[in-house]
mmCIF file of C-alpha atoms in Angstrom:
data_model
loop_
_atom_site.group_PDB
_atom_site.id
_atom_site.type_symbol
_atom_site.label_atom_id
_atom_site.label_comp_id
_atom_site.label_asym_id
_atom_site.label_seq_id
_atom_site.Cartn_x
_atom_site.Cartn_y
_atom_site.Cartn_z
ATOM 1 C CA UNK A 1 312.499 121.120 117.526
ATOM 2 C CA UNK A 2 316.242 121.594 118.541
ATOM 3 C CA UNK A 3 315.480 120.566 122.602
ATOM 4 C CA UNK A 4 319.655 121.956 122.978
ATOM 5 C CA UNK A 5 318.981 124.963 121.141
ATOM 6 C CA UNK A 6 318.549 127.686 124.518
ATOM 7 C CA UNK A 7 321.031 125.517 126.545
ATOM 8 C CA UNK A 8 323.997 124.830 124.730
ATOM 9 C CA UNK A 9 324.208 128.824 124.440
ATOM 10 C CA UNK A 10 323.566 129.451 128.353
ATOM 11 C CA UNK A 11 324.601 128.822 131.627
ATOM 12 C CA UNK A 12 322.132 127.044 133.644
ATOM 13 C CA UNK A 13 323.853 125.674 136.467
ATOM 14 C CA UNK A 14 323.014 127.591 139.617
ATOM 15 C CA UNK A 15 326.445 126.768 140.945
ATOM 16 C CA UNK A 16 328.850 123.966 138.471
ATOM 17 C CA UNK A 17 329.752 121.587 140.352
ATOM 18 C CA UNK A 18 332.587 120.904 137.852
ATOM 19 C CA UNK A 19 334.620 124.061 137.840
ATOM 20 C CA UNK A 20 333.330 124.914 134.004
ATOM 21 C CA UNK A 21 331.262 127.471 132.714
ATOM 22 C CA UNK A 22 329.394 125.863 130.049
ATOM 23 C CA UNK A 23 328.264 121.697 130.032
ATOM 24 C CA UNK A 24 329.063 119.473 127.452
ATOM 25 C CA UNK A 25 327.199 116.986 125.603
ATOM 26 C CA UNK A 26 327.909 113.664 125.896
ATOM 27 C CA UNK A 27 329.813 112.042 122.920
ATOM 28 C CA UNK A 28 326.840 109.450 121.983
ATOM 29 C CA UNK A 29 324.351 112.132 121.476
ATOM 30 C CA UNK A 30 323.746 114.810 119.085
ATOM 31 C CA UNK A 31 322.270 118.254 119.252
ATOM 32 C CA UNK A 32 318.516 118.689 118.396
ATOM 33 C CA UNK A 33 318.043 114.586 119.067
ATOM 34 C CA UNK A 34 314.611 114.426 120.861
ATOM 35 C CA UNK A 35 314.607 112.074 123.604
ATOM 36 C CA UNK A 36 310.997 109.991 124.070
ATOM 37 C CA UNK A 37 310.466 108.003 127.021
ATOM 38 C CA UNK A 38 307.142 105.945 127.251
ATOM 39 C CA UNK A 39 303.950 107.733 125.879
ATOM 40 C CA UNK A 40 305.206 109.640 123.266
ATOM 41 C CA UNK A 41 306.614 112.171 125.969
ATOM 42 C CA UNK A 42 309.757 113.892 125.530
ATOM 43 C CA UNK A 43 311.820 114.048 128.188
ATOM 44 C CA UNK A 44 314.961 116.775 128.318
ATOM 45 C CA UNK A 45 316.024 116.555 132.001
ATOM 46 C CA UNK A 46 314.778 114.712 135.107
ATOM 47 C CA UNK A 47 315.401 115.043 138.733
ATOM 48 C CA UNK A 48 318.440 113.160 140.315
ATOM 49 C CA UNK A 49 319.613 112.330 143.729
ATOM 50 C CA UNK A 50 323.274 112.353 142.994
ATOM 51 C CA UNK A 51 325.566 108.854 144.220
ATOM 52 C CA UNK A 52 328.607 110.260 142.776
ATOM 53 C CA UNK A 53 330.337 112.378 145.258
ATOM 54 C CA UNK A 54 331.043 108.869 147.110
ATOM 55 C CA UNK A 55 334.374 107.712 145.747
ATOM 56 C CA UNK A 56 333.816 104.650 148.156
ATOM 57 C CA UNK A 57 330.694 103.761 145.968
ATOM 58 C CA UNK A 58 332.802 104.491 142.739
ATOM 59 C CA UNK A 59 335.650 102.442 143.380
ATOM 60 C CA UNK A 60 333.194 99.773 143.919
ATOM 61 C CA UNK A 61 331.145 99.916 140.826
ATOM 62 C CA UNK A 62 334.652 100.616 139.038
ATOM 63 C CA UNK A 63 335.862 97.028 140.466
ATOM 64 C CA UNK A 64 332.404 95.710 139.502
ATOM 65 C CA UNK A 65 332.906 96.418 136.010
ATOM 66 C CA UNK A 66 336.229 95.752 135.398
ATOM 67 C CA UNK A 67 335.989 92.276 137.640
ATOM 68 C CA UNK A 68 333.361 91.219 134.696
ATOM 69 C CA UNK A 69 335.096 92.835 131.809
ATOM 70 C CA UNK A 70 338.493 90.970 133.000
ATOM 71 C CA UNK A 71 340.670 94.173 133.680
ATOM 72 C CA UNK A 72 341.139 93.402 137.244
ATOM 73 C CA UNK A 73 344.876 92.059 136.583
ATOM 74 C CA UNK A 74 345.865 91.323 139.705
ATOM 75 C CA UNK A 75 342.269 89.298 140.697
ATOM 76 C CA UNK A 76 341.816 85.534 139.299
ATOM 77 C CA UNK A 77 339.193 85.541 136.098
ATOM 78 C CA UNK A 78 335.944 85.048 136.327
ATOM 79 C CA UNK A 79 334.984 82.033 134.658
ATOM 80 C CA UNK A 80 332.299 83.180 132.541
ATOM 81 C CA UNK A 81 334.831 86.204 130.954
ATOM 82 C CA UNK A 82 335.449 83.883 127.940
ATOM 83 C CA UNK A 83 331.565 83.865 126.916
ATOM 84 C CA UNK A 84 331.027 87.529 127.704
ATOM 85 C CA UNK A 85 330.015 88.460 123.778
ATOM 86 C CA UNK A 86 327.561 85.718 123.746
ATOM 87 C CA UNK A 87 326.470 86.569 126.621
ATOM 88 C CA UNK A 88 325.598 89.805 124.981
ATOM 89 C CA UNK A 89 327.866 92.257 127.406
ATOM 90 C CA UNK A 90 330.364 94.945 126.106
ATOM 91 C CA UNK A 91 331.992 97.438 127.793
ATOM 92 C CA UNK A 92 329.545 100.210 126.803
ATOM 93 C CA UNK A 93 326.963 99.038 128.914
ATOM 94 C CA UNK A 94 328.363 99.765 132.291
ATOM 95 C CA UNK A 95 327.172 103.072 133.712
ATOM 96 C CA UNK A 96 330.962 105.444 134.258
ATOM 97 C CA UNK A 97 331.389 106.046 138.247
ATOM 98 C CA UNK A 98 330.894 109.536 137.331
ATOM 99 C CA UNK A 99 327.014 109.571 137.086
ATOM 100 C CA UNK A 100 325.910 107.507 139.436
ATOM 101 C CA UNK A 101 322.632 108.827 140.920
ATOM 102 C CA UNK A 102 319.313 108.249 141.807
ATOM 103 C CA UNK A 103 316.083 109.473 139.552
ATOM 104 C CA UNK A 104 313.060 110.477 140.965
ATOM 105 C CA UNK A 105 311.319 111.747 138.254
ATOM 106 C CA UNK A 106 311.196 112.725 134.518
ATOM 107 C CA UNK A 107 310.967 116.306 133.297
ATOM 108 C CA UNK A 108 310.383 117.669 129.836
ATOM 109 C CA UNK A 109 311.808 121.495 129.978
ATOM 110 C CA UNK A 110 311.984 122.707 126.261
ATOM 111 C CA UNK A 111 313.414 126.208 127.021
ATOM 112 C CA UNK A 112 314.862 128.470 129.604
ATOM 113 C CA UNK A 113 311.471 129.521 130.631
ATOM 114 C CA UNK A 114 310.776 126.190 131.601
ATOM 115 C CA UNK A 115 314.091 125.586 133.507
ATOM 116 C CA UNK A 116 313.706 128.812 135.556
ATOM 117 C CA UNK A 117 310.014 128.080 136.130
ATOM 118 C CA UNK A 118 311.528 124.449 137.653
ATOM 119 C CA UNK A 119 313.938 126.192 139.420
ATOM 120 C CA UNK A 120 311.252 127.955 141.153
ATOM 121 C CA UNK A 121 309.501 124.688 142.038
ATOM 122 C CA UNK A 122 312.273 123.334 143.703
ATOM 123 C CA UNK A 123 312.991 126.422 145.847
ATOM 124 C CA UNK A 124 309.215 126.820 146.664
ATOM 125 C CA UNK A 125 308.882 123.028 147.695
ATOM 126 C CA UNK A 126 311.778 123.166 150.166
ATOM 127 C CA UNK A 127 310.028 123.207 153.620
ATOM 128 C CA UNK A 128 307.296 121.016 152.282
ATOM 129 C CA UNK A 129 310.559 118.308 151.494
ATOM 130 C CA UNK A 130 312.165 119.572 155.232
ATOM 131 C CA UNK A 131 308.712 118.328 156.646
ATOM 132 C CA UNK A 132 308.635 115.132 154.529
ATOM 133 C CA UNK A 133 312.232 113.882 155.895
ATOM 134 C CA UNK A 134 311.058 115.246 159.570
ATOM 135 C CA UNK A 135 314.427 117.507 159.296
ATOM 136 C CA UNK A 136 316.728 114.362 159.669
ATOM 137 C CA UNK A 137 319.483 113.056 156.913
ATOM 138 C CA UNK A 138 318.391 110.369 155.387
ATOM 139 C CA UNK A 139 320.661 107.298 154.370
ATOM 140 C CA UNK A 140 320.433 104.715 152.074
ATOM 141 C CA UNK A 141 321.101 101.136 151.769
ATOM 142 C CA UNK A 142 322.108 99.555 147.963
ATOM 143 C CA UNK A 143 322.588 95.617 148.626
ATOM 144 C CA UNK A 144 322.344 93.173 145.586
ATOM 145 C CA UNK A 145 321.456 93.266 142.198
ATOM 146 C CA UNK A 146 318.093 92.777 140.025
ATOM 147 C CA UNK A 147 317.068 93.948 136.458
ATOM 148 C CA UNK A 148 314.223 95.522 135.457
ATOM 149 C CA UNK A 149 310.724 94.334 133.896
ATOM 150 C CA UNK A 150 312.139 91.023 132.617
ATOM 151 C CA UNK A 151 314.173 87.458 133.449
ATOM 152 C CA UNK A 152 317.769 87.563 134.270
ATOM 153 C CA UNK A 153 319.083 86.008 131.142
ATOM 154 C CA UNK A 154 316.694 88.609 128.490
ATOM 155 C CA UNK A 155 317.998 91.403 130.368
ATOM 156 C CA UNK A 156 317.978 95.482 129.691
ATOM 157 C CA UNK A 157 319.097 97.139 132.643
ATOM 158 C CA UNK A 158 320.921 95.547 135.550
ATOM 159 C CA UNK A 159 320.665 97.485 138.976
ATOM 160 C CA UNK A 160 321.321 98.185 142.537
ATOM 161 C CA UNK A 161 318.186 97.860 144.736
ATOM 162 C CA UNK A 162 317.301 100.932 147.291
ATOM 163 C CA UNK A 163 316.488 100.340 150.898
ATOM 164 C CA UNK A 164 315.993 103.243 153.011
ATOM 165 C CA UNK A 165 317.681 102.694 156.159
ATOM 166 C CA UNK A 166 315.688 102.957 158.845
ATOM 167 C CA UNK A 167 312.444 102.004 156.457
ATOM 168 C CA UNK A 168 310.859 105.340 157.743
ATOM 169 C CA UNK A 169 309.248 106.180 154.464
ATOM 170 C CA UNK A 170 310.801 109.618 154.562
ATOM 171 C CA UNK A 171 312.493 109.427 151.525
ATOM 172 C CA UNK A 172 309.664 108.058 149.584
ATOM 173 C CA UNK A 173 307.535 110.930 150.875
ATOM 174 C CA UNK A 174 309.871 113.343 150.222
ATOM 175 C CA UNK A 175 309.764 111.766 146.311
ATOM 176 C CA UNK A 176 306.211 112.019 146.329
ATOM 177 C CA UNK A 177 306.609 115.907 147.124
ATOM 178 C CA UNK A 178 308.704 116.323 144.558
ATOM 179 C CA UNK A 179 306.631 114.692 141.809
ATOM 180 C CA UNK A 180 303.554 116.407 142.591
ATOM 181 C CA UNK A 181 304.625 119.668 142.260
ATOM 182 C CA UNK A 182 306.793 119.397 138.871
ATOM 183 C CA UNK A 183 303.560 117.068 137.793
ATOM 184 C CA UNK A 184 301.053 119.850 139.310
ATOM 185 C CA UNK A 185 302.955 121.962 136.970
ATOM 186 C CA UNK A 186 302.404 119.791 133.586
ATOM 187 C CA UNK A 187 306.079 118.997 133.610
ATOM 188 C CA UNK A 188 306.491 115.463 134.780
ATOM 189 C CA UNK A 189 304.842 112.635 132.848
ATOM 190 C CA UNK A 190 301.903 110.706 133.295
ATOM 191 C CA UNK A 191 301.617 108.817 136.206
ATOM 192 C CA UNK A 192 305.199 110.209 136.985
ATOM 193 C CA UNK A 193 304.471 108.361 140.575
ATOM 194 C CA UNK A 194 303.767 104.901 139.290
ATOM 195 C CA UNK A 195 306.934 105.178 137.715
ATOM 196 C CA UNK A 196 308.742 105.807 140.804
ATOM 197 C CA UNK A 197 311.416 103.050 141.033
ATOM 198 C CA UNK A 198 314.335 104.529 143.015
ATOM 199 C CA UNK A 199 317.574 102.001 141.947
ATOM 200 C CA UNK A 200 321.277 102.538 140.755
ATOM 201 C CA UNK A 201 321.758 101.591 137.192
ATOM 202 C CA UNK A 202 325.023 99.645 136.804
ATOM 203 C CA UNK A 203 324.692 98.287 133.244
ATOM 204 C CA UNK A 204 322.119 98.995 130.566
ATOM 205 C CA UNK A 205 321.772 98.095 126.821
ATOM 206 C CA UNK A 206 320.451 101.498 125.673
ATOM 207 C CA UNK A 207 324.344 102.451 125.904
ATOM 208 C CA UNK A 208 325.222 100.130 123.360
ATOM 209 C CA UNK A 209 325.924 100.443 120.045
ATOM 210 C CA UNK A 210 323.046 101.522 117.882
ATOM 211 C CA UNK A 211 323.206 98.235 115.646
ATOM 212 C CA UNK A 212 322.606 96.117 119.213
ATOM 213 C CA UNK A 213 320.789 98.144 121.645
ATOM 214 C CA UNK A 214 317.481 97.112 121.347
ATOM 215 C CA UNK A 215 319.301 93.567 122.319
ATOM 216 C CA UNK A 216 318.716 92.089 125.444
ATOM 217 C CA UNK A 217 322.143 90.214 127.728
ATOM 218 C CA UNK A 218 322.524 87.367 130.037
ATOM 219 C CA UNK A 219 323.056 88.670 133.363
ATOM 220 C CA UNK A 220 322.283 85.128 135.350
ATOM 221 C CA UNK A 221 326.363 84.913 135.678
ATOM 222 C CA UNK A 222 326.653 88.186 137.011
ATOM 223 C CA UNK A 223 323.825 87.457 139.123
ATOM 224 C CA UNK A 224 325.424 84.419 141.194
ATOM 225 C CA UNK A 225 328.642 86.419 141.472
ATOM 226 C CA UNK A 226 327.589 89.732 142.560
ATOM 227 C CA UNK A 227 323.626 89.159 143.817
ATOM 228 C CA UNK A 228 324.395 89.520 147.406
ATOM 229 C CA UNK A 229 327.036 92.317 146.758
ATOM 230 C CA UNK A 230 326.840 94.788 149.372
ATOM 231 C CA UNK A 231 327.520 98.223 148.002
ATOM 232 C CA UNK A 232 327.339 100.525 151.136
ATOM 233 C CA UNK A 233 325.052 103.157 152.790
ATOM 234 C CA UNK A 234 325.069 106.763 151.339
ATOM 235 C CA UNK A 235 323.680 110.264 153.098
ATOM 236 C CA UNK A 236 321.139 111.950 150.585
ATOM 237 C CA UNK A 237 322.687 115.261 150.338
ATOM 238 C CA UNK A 238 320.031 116.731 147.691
ATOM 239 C CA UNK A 239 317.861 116.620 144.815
ATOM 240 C CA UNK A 240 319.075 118.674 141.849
ATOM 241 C CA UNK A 241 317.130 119.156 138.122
ATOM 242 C CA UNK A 242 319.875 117.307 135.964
ATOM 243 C CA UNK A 243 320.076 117.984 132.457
ATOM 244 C CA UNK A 244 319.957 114.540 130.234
ATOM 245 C CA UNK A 245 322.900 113.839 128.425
ATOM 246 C CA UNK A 246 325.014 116.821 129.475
ATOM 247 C CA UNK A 247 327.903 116.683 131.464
ATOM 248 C CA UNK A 248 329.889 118.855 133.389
ATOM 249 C CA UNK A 249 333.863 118.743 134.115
ATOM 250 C CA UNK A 250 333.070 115.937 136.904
ATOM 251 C CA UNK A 251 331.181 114.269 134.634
ATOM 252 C CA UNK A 252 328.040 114.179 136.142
ATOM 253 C CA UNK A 253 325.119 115.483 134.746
ATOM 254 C CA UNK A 254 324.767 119.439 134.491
ATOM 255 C CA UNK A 255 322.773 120.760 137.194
ATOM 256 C CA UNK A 256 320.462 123.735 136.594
ATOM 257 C CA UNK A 257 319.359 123.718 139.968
ATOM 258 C CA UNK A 258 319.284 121.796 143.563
ATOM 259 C CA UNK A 259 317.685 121.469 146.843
ATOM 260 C CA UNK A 260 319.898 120.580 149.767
ATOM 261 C CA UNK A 261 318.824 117.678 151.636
ATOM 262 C CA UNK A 262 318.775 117.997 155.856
ATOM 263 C CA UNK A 263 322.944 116.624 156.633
#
């Protein structure tokens, strides 16, 4: 089943953020490649919280990478730069500034059917949201770093933890709104709220090269450097349906659809 098929051939964005007309696939993945995510499930787009309209946040992950990759030329080496292949780390791995974002959920939409149908989810779901963030902005924290389901030096994804500021719960409940409806609607995955882990991916293996991604890195280094790094607070601004593994002219995901968040 060609999971590109209906929307390589449309236009699903209900406003391109990136000037274009059509999205582009990324580079790394080709049409009619299923994507499976835990289960079996197939997952085709997901819903994002986008990070990437902050250049402040940007520059910083930018400086991040390239203090660790030893492109900062003007900054004093780090000393672990000379071990960096056996420490399993290649440039690949770093997320690009450009999609930066937040997921709150997983969404398998095989056709345009499906994508209009979410469309109408998000729309109908918008006071319900309102109510959940009590009509306020909501702002987030991202301080230090931590990697997921495993020990610092066998490590797969390397992230940013989330803090609400404030530590309301709105923005939690306000996920949990979300989730219920697209799972109500049999397009989320199983247990799409256990999964909830909101975090900022800054490196991950899965963008390596085929021969080495299921390969694990040492990330204990990069943890003593950069644990207590301080990345900023960021305004939620809204929740769109990004498709995976498209991109438009801005390079973040393409968006078939978004709910603005109170500003």
């Amino acid at each position: 089943m060609d999971l590109f098929k209906d929307s390589s051939k449309q236009n699903l964005s209900l406003g391109n953020r990136g000037g274009s007309s059509t999205a582009h696939p990324s580079p790394h993945v080709s049409k009619g490649k299923q994507i499976v995510q835990g289960y079996g499930e197939v997952f085709t787009h997901f819903i994002s919280f986008p990070l990437a309209i902050y250049t402040e946040l940007k520059e910083k992950v930018e400086t991040f990478r390239n203090s660790i990759l030893g492109d900062n030329k003007d900054k004093k080496p780090l000393k672990f730069q000379s071990t960096l292949d056996e420490m399993g780390i290649e440039k690949r791995m770093f997320i690009s500034p450009n999609s930066l974002h937040l997921t709150v959920v997983m969404l398998r939409l095989v056709n345009k059917e499906a994508v209009d149908a979410a469309q109408d989810i998000l729309k109908s779901i918008s006071a319900s949201v309102m109510h959940a963030l009590d009509n306020r902005p909501v702002f987030i924290r991202l301080k230090g770093l931590n990697c997921m389901n495993g020990s610092l030096d066998k490590t797969r994804v390397l992230y940013a933890p989330v803090e609400e500021v404030g530590d309301e719960g709105r923005l939690l409940r306000a996920c949990h709104t979300i989730i219920d409806a697209f799972a109500n609607a049999e397009f989320a995955g199983r247990d799409a709220k256990l999964h909830l882990k909101l975090h900022v991916t800054l490196m991950n293996t899965t963008y390596r090269r085929a021969e080495r991604k299921l390969n694990t890195f040492d990330a204990r280094e990069i943890h003593k450097e950069f644990g207590k790094k301080d990345w900023g607070e960021y305004l939620i601004r809204e929740a769109q349906i990004s498709k995976r593994f498209w991109y438009d002219a801005d390079g973040y995901f393409h968006c078939c659809g978004s709910l603005p968040f109170p500003h």
